[in-house]
Coordinates of N, CA, C and O in Angstrom, one line a residue:
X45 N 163.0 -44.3 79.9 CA 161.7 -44.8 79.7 C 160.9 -44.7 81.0 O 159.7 -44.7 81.0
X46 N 161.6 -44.7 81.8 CA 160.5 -45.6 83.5 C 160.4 -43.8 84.2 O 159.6 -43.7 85.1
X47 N 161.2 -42.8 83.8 CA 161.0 -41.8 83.8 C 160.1 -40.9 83.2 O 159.4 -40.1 83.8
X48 N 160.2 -41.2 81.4 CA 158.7 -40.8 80.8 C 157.7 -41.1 81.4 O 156.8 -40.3 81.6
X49 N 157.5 -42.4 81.8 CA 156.0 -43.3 82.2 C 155.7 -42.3 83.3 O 154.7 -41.7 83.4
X50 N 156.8 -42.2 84.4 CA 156.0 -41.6 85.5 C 155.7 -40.7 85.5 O 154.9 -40.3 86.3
X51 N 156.1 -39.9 84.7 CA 156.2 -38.4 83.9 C 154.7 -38.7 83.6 O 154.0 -37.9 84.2
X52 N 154.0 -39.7 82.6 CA 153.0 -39.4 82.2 C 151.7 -39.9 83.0 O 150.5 -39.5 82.9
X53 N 152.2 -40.7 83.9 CA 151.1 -41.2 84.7 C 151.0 -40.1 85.8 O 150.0 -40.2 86.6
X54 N 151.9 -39.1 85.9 CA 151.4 -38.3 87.2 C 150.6 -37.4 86.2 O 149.4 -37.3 86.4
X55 N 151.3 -36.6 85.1 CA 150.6 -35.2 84.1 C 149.0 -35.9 83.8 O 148.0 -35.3 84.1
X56 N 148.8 -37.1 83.2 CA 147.5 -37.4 83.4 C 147.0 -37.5 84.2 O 145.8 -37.1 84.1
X57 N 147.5 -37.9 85.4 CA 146.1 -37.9 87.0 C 146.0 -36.2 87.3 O 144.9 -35.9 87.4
X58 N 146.9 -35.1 87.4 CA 147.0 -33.8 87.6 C 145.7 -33.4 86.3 O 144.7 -32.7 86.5
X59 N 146.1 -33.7 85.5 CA 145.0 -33.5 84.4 C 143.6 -34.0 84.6 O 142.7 -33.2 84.3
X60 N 143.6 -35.2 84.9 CA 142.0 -35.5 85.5 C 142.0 -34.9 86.3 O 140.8 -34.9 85.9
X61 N 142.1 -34.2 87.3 CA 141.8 -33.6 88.6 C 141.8 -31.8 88.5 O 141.3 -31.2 89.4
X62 N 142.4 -31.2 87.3 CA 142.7 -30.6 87.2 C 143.3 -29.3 87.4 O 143.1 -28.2 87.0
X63 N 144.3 -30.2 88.2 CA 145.5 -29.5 88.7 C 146.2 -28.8 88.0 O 146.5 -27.6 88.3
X64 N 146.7 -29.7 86.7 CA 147.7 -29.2 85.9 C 147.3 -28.0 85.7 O 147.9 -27.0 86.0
X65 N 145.8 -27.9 85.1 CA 145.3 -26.5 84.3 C 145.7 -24.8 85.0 O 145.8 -23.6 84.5
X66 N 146.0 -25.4 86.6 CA 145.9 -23.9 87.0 C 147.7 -23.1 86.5 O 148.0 -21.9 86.3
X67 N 148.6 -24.3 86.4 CA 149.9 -23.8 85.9 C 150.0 -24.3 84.8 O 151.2 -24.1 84.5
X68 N 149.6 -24.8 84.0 CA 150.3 -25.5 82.8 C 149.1 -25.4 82.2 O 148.2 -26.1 82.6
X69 N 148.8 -24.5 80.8 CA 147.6 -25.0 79.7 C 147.4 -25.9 79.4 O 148.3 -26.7 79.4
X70 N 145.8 -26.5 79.0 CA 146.0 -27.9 78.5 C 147.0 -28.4 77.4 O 147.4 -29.5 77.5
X71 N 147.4 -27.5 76.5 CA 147.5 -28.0 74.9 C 149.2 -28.4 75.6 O 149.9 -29.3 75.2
X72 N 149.7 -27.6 76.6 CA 151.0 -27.7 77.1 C 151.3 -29.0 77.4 O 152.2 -29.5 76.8
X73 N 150.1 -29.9 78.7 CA 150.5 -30.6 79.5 C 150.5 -31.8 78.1 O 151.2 -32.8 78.2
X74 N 149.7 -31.5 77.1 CA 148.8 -32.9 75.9 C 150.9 -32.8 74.9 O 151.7 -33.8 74.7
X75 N 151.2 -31.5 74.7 CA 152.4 -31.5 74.2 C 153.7 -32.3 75.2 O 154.7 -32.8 74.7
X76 N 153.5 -32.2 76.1 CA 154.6 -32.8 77.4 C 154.0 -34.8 77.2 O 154.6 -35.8 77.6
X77 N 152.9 -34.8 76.8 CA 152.7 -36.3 76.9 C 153.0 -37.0 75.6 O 153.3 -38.1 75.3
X78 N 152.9 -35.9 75.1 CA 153.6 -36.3 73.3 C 154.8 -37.0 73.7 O 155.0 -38.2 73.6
X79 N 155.8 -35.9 74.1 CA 157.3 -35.7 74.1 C 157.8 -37.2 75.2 O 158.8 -37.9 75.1
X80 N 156.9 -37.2 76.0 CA 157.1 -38.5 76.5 C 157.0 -39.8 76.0 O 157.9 -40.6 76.0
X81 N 155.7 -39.8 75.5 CA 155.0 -41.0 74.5 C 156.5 -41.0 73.5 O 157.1 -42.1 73.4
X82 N 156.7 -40.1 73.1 CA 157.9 -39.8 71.7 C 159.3 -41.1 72.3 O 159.8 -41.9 71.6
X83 N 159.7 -40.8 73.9 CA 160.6 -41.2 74.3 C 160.4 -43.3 74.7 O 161.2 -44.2 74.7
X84 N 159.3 -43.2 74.9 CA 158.6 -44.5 75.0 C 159.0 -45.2 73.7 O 160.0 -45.9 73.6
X85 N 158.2 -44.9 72.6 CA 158.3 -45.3 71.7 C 159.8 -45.5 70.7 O 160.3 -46.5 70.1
X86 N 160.0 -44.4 70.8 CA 161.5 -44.8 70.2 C 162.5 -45.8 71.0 O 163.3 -46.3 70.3
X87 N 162.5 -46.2 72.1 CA 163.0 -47.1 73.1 C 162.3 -48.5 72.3 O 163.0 -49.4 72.0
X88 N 160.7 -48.5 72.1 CA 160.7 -49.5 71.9 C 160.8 -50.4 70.5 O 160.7 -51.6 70.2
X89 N 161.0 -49.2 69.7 CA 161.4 -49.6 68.3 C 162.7 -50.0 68.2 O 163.0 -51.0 67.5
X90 N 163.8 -49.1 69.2 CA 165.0 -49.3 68.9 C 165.2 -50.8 69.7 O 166.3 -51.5 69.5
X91 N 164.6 -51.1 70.3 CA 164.9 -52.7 71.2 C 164.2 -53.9 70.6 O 164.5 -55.0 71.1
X92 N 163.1 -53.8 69.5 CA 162.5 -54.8 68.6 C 163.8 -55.2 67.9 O 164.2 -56.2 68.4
X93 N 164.3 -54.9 67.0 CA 164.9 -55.5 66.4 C 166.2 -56.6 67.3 O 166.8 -57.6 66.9
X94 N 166.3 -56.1 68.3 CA 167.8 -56.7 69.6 C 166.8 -57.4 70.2 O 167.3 -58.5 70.5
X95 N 166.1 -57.4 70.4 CA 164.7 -58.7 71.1 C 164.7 -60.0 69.7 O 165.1 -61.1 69.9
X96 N 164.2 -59.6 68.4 CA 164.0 -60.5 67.6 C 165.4 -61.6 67.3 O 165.5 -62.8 67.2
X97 N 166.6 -60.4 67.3 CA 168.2 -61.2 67.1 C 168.3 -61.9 68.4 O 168.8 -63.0 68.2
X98 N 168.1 -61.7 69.5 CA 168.3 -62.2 70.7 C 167.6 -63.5 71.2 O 168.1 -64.2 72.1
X99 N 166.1 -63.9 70.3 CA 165.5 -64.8 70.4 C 166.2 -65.9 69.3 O 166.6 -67.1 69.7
X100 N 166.4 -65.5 68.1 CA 167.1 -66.1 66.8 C 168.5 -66.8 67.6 O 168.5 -68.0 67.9
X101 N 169.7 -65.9 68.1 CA 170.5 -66.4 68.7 C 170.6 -67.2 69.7 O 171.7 -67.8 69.9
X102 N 169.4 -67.6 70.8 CA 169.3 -68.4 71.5 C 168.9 -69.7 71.2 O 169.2 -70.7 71.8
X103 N 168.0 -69.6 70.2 CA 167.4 -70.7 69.3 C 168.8 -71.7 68.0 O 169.0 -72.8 67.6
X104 N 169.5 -70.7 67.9 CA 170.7 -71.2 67.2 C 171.8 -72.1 68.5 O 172.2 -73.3 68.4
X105 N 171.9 -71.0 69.5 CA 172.5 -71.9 70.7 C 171.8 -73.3 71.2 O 172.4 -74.3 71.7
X106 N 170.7 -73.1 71.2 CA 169.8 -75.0 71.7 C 169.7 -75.3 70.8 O 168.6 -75.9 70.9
X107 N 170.3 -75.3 69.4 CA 170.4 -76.4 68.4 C 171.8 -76.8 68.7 O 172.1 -78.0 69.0
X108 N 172.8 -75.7 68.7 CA 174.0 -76.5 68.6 C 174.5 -76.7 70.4 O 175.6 -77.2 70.7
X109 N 174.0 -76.4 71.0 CA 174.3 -76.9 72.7 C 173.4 -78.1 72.9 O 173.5 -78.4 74.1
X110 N 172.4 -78.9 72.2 CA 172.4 -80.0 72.1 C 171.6 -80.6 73.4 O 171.3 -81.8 73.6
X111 N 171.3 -79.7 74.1 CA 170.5 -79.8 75.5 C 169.1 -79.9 75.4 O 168.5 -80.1 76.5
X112 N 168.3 -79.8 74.4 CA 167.2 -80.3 74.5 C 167.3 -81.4 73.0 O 167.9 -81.6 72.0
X113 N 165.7 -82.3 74.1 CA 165.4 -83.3 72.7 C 164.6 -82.7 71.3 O 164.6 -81.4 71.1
X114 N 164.2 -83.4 70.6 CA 163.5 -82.7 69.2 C 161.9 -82.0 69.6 O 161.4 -81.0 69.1
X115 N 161.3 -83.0 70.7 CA 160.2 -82.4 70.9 C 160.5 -80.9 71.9 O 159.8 -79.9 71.8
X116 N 161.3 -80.9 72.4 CA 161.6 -79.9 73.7 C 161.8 -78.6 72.6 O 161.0 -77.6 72.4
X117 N 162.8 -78.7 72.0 CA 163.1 -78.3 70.7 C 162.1 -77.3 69.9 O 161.9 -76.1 70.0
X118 N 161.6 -78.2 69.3 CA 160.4 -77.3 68.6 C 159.3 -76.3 69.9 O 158.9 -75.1 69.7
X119 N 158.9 -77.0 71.1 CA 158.6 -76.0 71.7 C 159.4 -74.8 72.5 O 158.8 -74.0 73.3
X120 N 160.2 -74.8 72.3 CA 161.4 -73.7 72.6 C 161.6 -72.5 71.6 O 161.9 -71.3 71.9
X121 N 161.4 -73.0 70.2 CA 161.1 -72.5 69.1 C 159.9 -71.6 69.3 O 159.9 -70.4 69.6
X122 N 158.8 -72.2 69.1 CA 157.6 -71.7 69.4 C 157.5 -70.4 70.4 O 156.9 -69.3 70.4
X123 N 158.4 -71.1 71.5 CA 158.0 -69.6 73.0 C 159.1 -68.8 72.6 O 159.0 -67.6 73.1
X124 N 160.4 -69.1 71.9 CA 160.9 -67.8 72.0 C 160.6 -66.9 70.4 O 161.3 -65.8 70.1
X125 N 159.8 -67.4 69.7 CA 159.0 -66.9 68.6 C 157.8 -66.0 69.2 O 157.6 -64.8 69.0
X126 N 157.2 -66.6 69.8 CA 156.4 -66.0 70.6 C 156.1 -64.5 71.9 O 155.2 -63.8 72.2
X127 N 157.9 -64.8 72.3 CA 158.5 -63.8 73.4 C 158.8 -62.9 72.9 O 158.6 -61.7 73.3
X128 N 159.3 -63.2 71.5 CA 159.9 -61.8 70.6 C 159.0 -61.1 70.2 O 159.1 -59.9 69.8
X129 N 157.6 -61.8 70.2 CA 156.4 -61.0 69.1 C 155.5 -60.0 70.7 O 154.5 -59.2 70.5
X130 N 155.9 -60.2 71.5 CA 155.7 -59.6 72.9 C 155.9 -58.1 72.3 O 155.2 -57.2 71.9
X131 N 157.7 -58.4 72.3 CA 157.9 -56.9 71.9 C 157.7 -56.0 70.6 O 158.1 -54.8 70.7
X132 N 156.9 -56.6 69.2 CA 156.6 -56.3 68.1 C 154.8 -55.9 69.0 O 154.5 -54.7 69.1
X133 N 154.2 -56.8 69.5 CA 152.6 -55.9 70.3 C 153.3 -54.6 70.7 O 152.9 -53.6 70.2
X134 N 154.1 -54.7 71.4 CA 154.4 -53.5 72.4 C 155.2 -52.1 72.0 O 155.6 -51.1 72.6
X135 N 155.3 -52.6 70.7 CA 156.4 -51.3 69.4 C 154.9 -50.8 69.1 O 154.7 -49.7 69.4
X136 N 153.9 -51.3 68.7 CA 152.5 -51.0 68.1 C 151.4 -50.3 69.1 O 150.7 -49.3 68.9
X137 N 151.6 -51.1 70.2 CA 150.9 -50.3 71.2 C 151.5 -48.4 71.8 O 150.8 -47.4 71.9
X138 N 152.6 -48.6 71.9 CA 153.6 -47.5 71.7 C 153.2 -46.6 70.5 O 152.5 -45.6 70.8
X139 N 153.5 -46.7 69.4 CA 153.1 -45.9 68.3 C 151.4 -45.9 68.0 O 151.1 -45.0 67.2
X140 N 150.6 -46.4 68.4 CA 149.1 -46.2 68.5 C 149.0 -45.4 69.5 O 148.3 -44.4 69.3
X141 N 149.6 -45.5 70.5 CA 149.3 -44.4 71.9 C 149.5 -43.0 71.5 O 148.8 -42.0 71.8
X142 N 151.2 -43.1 70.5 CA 151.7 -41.7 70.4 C 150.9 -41.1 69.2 O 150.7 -39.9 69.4
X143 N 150.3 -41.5 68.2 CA 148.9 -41.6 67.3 C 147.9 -40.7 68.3 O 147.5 -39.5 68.1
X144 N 147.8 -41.2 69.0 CA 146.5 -40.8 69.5 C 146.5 -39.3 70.3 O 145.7 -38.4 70.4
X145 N 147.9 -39.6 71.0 CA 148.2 -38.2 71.6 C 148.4 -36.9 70.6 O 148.0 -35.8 70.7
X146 N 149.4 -37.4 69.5 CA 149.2 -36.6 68.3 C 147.7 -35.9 68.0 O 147.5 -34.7 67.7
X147 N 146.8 -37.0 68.2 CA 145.3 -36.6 67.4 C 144.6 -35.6 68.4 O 143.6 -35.0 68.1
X148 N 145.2 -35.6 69.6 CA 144.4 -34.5 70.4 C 145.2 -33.7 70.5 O 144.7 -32.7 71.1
X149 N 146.3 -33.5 70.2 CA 147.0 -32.2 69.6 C 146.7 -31.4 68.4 O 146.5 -30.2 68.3
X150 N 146.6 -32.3 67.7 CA 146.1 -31.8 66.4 C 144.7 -31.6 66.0 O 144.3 -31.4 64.8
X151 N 143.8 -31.8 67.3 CA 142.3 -32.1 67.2 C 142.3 -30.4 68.0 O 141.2 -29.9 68.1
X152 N 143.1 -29.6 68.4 CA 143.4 -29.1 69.7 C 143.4 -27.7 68.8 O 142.7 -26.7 69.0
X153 N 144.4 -27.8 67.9 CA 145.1 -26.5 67.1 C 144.2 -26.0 65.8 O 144.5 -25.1 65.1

């Protein structure tokens, strides 16, 4: 993933500047941002579901490890309900991005 990103943050600045264009067609560099976006995304679908169990499971551990009170409790609940839904924005943001790169691919052909 930290390889796609940089992958896509340099082909986009080369592209504003338009560098890429003198070796690499546009519709090339928009396909190379796909295949990236592609790599993003699937990382972060496949890690929502191990984020959500991971929150559940810790929430099951500070009921039965018995270390917080009832009030501490329910807000512990709350933030790791909340930390999990982090990575449910970030599955969406991901698949909107690759949406969109799709659409100038396909706005393209």
């Amino acid at each position: 993933v930290s390889a796609s990103s940089k992958l896509m943050n340099v082909l986009i600045i080369m592209m504003i500047f338009g560098v890429a264009t003198s070796f690499l067609p546009l519709n090339m560099g928009i396909w190379i941002l796909v295949a990236a976006q592609a790599v993003i995304t699937l990382f972060a679908l496949v890690t929502l579901p191990v984020e959500y169990d991971a929150s559940s499971r810790a929430l099951v551990w500070l009921r039965e490890s018995r270390i917080t009170s009832f009030q501490t409790q329910e807000k512990a609940e709350d933030a790791l309900k909340w930390a999990a839904r982090t990575y449910l924005v970030s599955a969406l943001a991901a698949v909107a991005t690759m949406m969109y790169y799709l659409s100038l691919v396909m706005g393209r052909d």
